[in-house]
Amino acid sequence: MITEPLIAHKPERRTATIHLVVPPMDMPKYMDPAIQEVLQVLAEQGLKPMGPLFSYHHRRPAETFEFEIGFAVNGEVKPQGRVKPSTLPASRVVSSLYTGPYEGLGGAWGELERWVRAQGHVETGRFWEAYLSNPEETPDPADYRTELNWVLD
C-alpha cells in the first residue's frame, strides 16, 4: 500500500495557501474551489507553483480537518482574498509514497502511523500530503501518487 518509509530532512519552503477547517465528508466540496483560488491568485501576481499541490495538517483529524492547501511558490505572495503567504516549515519527517485513490489515504496513513510507532517516534500531530498526480492528467484513480510526510520534530 505504501513504499518503505524513509526519514528525511525537508527544508523550509515559501508557500501560498488557504487555511480550511472542514468536516472530513465535506473535503471534496471545499478543496477544488480552494485550489482554483490559489492558482488564480498566483497567476494574477505573476507567481508560479514550485512543486505539487499539498495539504499541511496542523493537528490530527477529529471532527474536522484543519489544514492549509496550496503550493510552494517562486516568490513572495501578497495576501489576496483567502490566499495568504505561509511556509512549509523545515522539519524532520518520515516520508512514504502511496499509490491509489484518495479514498485510500486513511488506510495509508494508518500503515505509516504503525511504522512510526514501531520505530519509537513520538506524535507531533502535524503532517502533510503532496499530490504528485494531477487527476486531469491521470484519469485512473488507482494510479494517483501521494507523498505522505509525518513530521517528527
CSV table of C-alpha atoms in Angstrom, one decimal:
chain,number,residue,atom,x,y,z
A,1,MET,CA,0.0,0.0,0.0
A,2,ILE,CA,2.9,2.4,0.8
A,3,THR,CA,6.5,2.4,0.0
A,4,GLU,CA,9.2,1.7,2.6
A,5,PRO,CA,9.2,4.8,4.9
A,6,LEU,CA,12.3,6.9,5.0
A,7,ILE,CA,13.4,9.6,7.4
A,8,ALA,CA,14.3,12.8,5.6
A,9,HIS,CA,15.0,16.5,6.4
A,10,LYS,CA,12.7,18.9,4.5
A,11,PRO,CA,13.8,22.5,4.0
A,12,GLU,CA,11.5,25.4,4.7
A,13,ARG,CA,9.6,26.5,1.6
A,14,ARG,CA,7.7,29.7,0.9
A,15,THR,CA,4.0,28.9,0.1
A,16,ALA,CA,0.7,30.4,-0.9
A,17,THR,CA,-2.2,28.7,0.9
A,18,ILE,CA,-5.8,28.8,2.0
A,19,HIS,CA,-6.5,27.7,5.6
A,20,LEU,CA,-9.5,25.4,5.9
A,21,VAL,CA,-11.4,23.8,8.8
A,22,VAL,CA,-13.9,21.3,7.3
A,23,PRO,CA,-15.6,18.1,8.3
A,24,PRO,CA,-14.0,15.1,6.6
A,25,MET,CA,-17.0,14.3,4.5
A,26,ASP,CA,-17.0,17.8,3.1
A,27,MET,CA,-13.4,17.9,1.9
A,28,PRO,CA,-14.1,17.4,-1.8
A,29,LYS,CA,-16.6,20.2,-1.7
A,30,TYR,CA,-14.0,22.7,-0.4
A,31,MET,CA,-10.7,21.5,-1.9
A,32,ASP,CA,-11.2,22.2,-5.6
A,33,PRO,CA,-12.5,25.7,-5.2
A,34,ALA,CA,-9.6,26.5,-2.8
A,35,ILE,CA,-7.1,25.0,-5.3
A,36,GLN,CA,-8.5,27.1,-8.1
A,37,GLU,CA,-8.5,30.2,-6.0
A,38,VAL,CA,-4.8,29.8,-5.1
A,39,LEU,CA,-3.9,29.2,-8.7
A,40,GLN,CA,-5.8,32.3,-9.8
A,41,VAL,CA,-4.1,34.5,-7.2
A,42,LEU,CA,-0.7,33.1,-8.3
A,43,ALA,CA,-1.4,33.9,-11.9
A,44,GLU,CA,-2.6,37.4,-11.1
A,45,GLN,CA,0.6,38.1,-9.0
A,46,GLY,CA,2.9,36.6,-11.7
A,47,LEU,CA,4.0,33.7,-9.5
A,48,LYS,CA,4.3,30.0,-10.3
A,49,PRO,CA,3.8,26.9,-8.3
A,50,MET,CA,7.2,25.3,-7.4
A,51,GLY,CA,6.1,21.8,-6.9
A,52,PRO,CA,3.0,19.8,-6.4
A,53,LEU,CA,-0.2,20.8,-4.6
A,54,PHE,CA,0.0,20.0,-0.9
A,55,SER,CA,-2.2,20.0,2.2
A,56,TYR,CA,-0.4,20.7,5.5
A,57,HIS,CA,-2.4,19.5,8.5
A,58,HIS,CA,-1.9,21.3,11.8
A,59,ARG,CA,-3.4,18.6,14.0
A,60,ARG,CA,-4.7,15.1,13.9
A,61,PRO,CA,-8.1,14.9,12.4
A,62,ALA,CA,-11.0,14.8,14.8
A,63,GLU,CA,-14.5,16.0,13.9
A,64,THR,CA,-12.9,18.4,11.4
A,65,PHE,CA,-9.7,18.6,9.4
A,66,GLU,CA,-7.7,21.8,9.9
A,67,PHE,CA,-5.2,22.3,7.1
A,68,GLU,CA,-3.6,24.6,4.6
A,69,ILE,CA,-4.0,23.8,0.9
A,70,GLY,CA,-1.6,25.4,-1.5
A,71,PHE,CA,1.7,25.4,-3.4
A,72,ALA,CA,5.3,26.2,-2.8
A,73,VAL,CA,5.9,29.4,-4.8
A,74,ASN,CA,8.8,31.1,-6.6
A,75,GLY,CA,8.4,34.5,-4.9
A,76,GLU,CA,6.6,36.4,-2.1
A,77,VAL,CA,2.8,36.1,-2.3
A,78,LYS,CA,0.7,39.1,-1.2
A,79,PRO,CA,-2.4,38.3,0.8
A,80,GLN,CA,-5.4,38.4,-1.5
A,81,GLY,CA,-8.9,37.1,-0.5
A,82,ARG,CA,-8.4,33.8,1.3
A,83,VAL,CA,-4.9,33.3,-0.1
A,84,LYS,CA,-2.2,34.1,2.4
A,85,PRO,CA,1.6,33.7,2.4
A,86,SER,CA,2.8,30.8,4.6
A,87,THR,CA,5.6,28.3,4.8
A,88,LEU,CA,6.1,24.6,4.9
A,89,PRO,CA,8.4,24.6,7.9
A,90,ALA,CA,11.8,23.0,7.9
A,91,SER,CA,11.4,19.6,9.6
A,92,ARG,CA,12.5,16.1,10.0
A,93,VAL,CA,9.8,13.8,8.6
A,94,VAL,CA,9.0,10.2,7.9
A,95,SER,CA,8.2,10.1,4.2
A,96,SER,CA,6.4,7.4,2.1
A,97,LEU,CA,4.6,7.2,-1.2
A,98,TYR,CA,1.1,5.9,-1.5
A,99,THR,CA,-0.3,4.9,-4.9
A,100,GLY,CA,-4.1,4.6,-5.2
A,101,PRO,CA,-7.4,6.6,-5.0
A,102,TYR,CA,-7.7,9.4,-2.5
A,103,GLU,CA,-10.3,7.3,-0.6
A,104,GLY,CA,-7.4,5.0,0.5
A,105,LEU,CA,-5.4,7.7,2.1
A,106,GLY,CA,-6.8,7.0,5.6
A,107,GLY,CA,-5.5,3.4,5.4
A,108,ALA,CA,-2.2,4.6,4.0
A,109,TRP,CA,-1.8,7.0,6.9
A,110,GLY,CA,-2.7,4.2,9.3
A,111,GLU,CA,0.0,2.0,7.8
A,112,LEU,CA,2.6,4.8,8.1
A,113,GLU,CA,1.5,5.5,11.7
A,114,ARG,CA,2.1,1.9,12.7
A,115,TRP,CA,5.6,2.1,11.2
A,116,VAL,CA,6.3,5.3,13.0
A,117,ARG,CA,5.2,3.9,16.4
A,118,ALA,CA,7.1,0.7,15.9
A,119,GLN,CA,10.2,2.7,15.4
A,120,GLY,CA,9.6,4.6,18.7
A,121,HIS,CA,8.9,8.0,17.3
A,122,VAL,CA,6.6,10.4,19.0
A,123,GLU,CA,3.5,12.0,17.7
A,124,THR,CA,3.6,15.7,16.8
A,125,GLY,CA,0.1,15.8,15.2
A,126,ARG,CA,1.5,17.6,12.1
A,127,PHE,CA,1.7,16.0,8.7
A,128,TRP,CA,1.3,16.8,5.0
A,129,GLU,CA,0.4,15.2,1.7
A,130,ALA,CA,1.9,16.2,-1.6
A,131,TYR,CA,-0.3,15.3,-4.5
A,132,LEU,CA,2.1,14.1,-7.2
A,133,SER,CA,-0.6,13.2,-9.7
A,134,ASN,CA,-3.0,15.6,-11.4
A,135,PRO,CA,-6.4,13.9,-11.8
A,136,GLU,CA,-6.9,15.8,-15.1
A,137,GLU,CA,-3.7,14.1,-16.4
A,138,THR,CA,-4.1,10.8,-14.6
A,139,PRO,CA,-7.6,9.5,-15.3
A,140,ASP,CA,-7.4,6.3,-13.3
A,141,PRO,CA,-7.5,6.9,-9.5
A,142,ALA,CA,-5.6,3.7,-8.9
A,143,ASP,CA,-2.6,5.4,-10.4
A,144,TYR,CA,-2.7,8.6,-8.2
A,145,ARG,CA,0.5,9.1,-6.3
A,146,THR,CA,0.6,10.9,-3.0
A,147,GLU,CA,3.6,11.6,-0.9
A,148,LEU,CA,2.9,11.2,2.9
A,149,ASN,CA,5.1,13.2,5.3
A,150,TRP,CA,4.8,12.6,9.0
A,151,VAL,CA,6.5,15.4,11.0
A,152,LEU,CA,8.8,14.1,13.7
A,153,ASP,CA,10.1,17.4,15.0
